[in-house]
XYZ file of C-alpha atoms in Angstrom:
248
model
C 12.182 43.634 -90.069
C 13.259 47.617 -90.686
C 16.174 48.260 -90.369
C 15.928 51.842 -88.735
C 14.405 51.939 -84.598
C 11.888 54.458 -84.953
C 10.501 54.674 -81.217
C 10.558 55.895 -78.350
C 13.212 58.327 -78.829
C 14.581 58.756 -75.314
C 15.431 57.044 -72.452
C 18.366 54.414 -72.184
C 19.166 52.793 -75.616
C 18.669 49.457 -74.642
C 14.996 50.296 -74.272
C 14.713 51.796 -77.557
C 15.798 49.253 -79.191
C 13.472 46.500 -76.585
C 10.347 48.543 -77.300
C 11.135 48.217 -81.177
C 11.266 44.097 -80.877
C 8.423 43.962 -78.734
C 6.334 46.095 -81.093
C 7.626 44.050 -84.134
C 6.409 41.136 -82.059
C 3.152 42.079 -81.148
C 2.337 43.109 -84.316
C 2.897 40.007 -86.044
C 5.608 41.703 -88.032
C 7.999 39.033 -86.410
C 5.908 35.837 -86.417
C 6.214 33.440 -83.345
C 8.730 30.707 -84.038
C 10.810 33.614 -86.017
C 14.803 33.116 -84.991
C 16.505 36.188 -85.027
C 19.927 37.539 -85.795
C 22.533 36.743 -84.405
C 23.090 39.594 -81.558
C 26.183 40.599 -84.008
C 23.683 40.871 -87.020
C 21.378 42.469 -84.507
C 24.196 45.156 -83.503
C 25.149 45.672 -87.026
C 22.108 46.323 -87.952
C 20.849 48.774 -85.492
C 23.999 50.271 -85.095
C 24.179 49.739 -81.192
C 26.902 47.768 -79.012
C 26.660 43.763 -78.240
C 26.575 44.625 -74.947
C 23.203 46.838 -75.517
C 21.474 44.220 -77.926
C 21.930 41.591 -75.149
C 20.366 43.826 -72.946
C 17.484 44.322 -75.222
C 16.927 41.043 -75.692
C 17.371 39.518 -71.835
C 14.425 42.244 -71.279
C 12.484 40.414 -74.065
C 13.037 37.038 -72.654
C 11.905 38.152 -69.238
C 8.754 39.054 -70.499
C 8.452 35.994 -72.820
C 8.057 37.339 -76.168
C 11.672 35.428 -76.503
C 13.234 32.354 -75.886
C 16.512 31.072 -76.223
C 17.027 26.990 -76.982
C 20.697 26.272 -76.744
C 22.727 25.372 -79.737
C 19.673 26.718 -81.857
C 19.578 30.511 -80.968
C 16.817 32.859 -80.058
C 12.935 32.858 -80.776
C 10.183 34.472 -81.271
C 7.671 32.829 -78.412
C 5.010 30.592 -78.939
C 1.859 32.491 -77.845
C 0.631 30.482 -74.730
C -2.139 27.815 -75.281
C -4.412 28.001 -72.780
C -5.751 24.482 -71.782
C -8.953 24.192 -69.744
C -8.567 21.645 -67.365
C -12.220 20.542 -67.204
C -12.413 19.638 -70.768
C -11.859 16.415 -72.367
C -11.227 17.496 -75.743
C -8.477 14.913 -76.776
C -5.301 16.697 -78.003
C -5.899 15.990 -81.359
C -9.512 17.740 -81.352
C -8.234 20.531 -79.044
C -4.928 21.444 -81.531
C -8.159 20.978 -84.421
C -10.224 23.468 -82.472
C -7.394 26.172 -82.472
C -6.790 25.858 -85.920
C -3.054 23.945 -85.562
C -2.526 20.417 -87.186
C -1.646 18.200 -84.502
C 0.668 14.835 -85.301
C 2.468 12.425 -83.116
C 5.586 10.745 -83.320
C 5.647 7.546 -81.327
C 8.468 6.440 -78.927
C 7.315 3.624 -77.311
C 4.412 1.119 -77.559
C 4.744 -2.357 -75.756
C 2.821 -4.301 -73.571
C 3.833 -4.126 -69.745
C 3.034 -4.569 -65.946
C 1.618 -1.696 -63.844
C 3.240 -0.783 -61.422
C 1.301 -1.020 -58.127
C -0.429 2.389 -57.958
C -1.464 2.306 -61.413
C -3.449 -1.275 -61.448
C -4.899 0.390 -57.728
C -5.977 3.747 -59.631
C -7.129 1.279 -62.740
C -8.593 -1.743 -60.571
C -7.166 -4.355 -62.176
C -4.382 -6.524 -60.863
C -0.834 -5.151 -60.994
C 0.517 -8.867 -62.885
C -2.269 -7.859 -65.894
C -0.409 -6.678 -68.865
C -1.433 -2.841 -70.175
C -0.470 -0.976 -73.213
C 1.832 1.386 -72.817
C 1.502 3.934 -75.285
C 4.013 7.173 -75.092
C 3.984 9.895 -77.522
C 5.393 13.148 -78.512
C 2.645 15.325 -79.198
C 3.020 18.441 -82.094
C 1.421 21.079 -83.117
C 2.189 22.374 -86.660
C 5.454 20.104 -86.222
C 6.146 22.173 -83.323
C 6.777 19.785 -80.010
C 4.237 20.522 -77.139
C 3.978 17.778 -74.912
C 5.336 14.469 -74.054
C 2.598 11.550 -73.230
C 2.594 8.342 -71.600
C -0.292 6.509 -71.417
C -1.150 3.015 -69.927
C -4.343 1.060 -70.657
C -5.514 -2.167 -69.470
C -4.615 -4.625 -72.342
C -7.761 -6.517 -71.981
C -9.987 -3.485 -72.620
C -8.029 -2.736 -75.947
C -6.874 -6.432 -77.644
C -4.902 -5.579 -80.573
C -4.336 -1.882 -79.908
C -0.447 -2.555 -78.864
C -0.028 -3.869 -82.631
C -1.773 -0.844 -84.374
C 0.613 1.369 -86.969
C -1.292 4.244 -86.968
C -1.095 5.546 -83.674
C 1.218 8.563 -84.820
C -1.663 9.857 -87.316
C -5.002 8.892 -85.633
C -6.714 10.041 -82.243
C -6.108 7.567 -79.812
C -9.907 8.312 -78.038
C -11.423 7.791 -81.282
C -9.607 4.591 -81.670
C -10.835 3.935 -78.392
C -13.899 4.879 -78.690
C -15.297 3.372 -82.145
C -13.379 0.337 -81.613
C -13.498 -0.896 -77.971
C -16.835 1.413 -76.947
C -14.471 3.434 -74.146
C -15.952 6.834 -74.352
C -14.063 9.736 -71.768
C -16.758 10.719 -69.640
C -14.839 11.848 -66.812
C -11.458 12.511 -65.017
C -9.681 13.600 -62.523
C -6.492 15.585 -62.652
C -3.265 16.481 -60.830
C -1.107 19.383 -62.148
C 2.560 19.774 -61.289
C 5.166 22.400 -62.145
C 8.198 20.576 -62.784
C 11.655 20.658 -64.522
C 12.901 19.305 -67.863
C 15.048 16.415 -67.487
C 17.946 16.190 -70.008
C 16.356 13.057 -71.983
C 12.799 15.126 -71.941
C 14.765 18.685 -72.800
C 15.683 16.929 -76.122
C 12.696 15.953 -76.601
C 10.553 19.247 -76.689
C 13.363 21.269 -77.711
C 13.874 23.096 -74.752
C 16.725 23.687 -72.541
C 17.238 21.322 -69.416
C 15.712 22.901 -66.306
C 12.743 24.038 -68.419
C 9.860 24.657 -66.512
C 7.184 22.173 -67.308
C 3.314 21.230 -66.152
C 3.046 17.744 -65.841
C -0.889 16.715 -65.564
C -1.413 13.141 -64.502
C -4.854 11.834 -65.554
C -7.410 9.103 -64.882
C -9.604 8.889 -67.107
C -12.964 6.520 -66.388
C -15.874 5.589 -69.181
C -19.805 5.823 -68.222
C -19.951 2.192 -67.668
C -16.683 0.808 -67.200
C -14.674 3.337 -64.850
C -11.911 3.965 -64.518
C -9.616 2.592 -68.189
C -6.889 5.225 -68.544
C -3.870 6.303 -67.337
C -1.998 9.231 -68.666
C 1.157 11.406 -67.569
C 1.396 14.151 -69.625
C 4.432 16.886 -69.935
C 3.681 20.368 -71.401
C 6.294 22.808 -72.628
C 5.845 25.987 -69.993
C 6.497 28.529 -72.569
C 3.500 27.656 -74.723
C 0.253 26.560 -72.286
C -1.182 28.170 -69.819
C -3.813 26.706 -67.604
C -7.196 27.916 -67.569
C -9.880 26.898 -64.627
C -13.547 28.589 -63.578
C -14.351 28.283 -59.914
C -17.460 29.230 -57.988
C -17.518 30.203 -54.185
C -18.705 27.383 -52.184
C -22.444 27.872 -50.726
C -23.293 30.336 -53.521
């Protein structure tokens, strides 16, 4: 980063020294993921007040090229991935597709009961035993989404005992080894808040605004074999969806 704020030369100083970040930002001169100065560095640096540099930098949050994570400091943003909601792409191929490696770390994998909604939305009967299957989902290590899945333990004998779950693609597993190919779903998105236990998680602050998608996801010939709750950081997707007027 230079050391000397070259532009704009008016106006307040707080914006000189905003419009300086943001340029270094959108650039690429300050990666995303960067953590910068301390605001004392900052002020130091620049030779402007605290008060000023905290200024500078709320202004850069509020248009989220920044973000602050508690007891870490504050970050360049993530640029926002934008998921398409009517694609199927597992996460694995869709991190693949945008050039990030995706990996997993998994927190939980056991065999359970449904609760009642779940065995209605899966057709089987609520006293059958799924796999339950819940992940943290990352992105060049980075932590993007938290995902619990639950699938009918007959369809997938053997899956609950697998060790590879945190390296492979679960709908490949799925696919090459019990013949359940995604062929289509049906959605629900949700904006919701980070719970302490999830804040940790993802690394962001409790409160965090999240999307939490809730899928069900059926195969060709079978129907309906997967159940998945899904929580995505807010500061890193975005949601993209094409829609047509009805009658045209």
């Amino acid at each position: 980063m230079e050391d000397e704020v070259r532009q704009p030369t008016d106006g307040p100083l707080y914006t000189r020294l905003r419009d300086h970040l943001a340029a270094e930002i959108t650039s690429g001169r300050l990666a995303a993921g960067t953590r910068l100065a301390s605001e004392r560095a900052l002020s130091e640096r620049y030779g402007y007040s605290r008060l000023t540099v905290r200024r500078a930098l709320a202004d850069l949050e509020e248009a989220g090229l920044l973000v602050r994570r508690r007891g870490s400091g504050t970050f360049v943003a993530e640029r926002l991935i934008r998921k398409n909601v009517r694609g199927l792409a597992s996460f694995s191929e869709d991190m693949r597709q945008r050039g990030l490696t995706p990996g997993s770390i998994v927190l939980r994998q056991e065999l359970v009961f449904l609760e009642e909604e779940q065995a209605q939305m899966l057709k089987v009967a609520a006293h059958e035993g799924a796999v339950c299957l819940r992940r943290l989902r990352l992105a060049n290590d980075v932590p993007m989404a938290l995902e619990t899945v639950f699938l009918p333990a007959a369809l997938c004998p053997g899956l609950v005992r697998r060790t590879d779950l945190d390296r492979v693609s679960l709908y490949e597993v799925l696919e090459r080894e019990y013949n359940l190919s995604a062929d289509y779903a049906e959605e629900v998105v949700e904006a919701v808040n980070a719970s302490e236990e999830v804040a940790r998680l993802l690394r962001v602050a409790p409160g965090s605004a999240l999307l939490r998608i809730r899928r069900l996801t059926s195969a060709k010939d079978r129907g309906p074999f997967e159940y998945v709750e899904s929580l995505y950081c807010g500061d890193k997707y975005s949601l993209g969806l094409n829609v047509r007027r009805l009658g045209q």
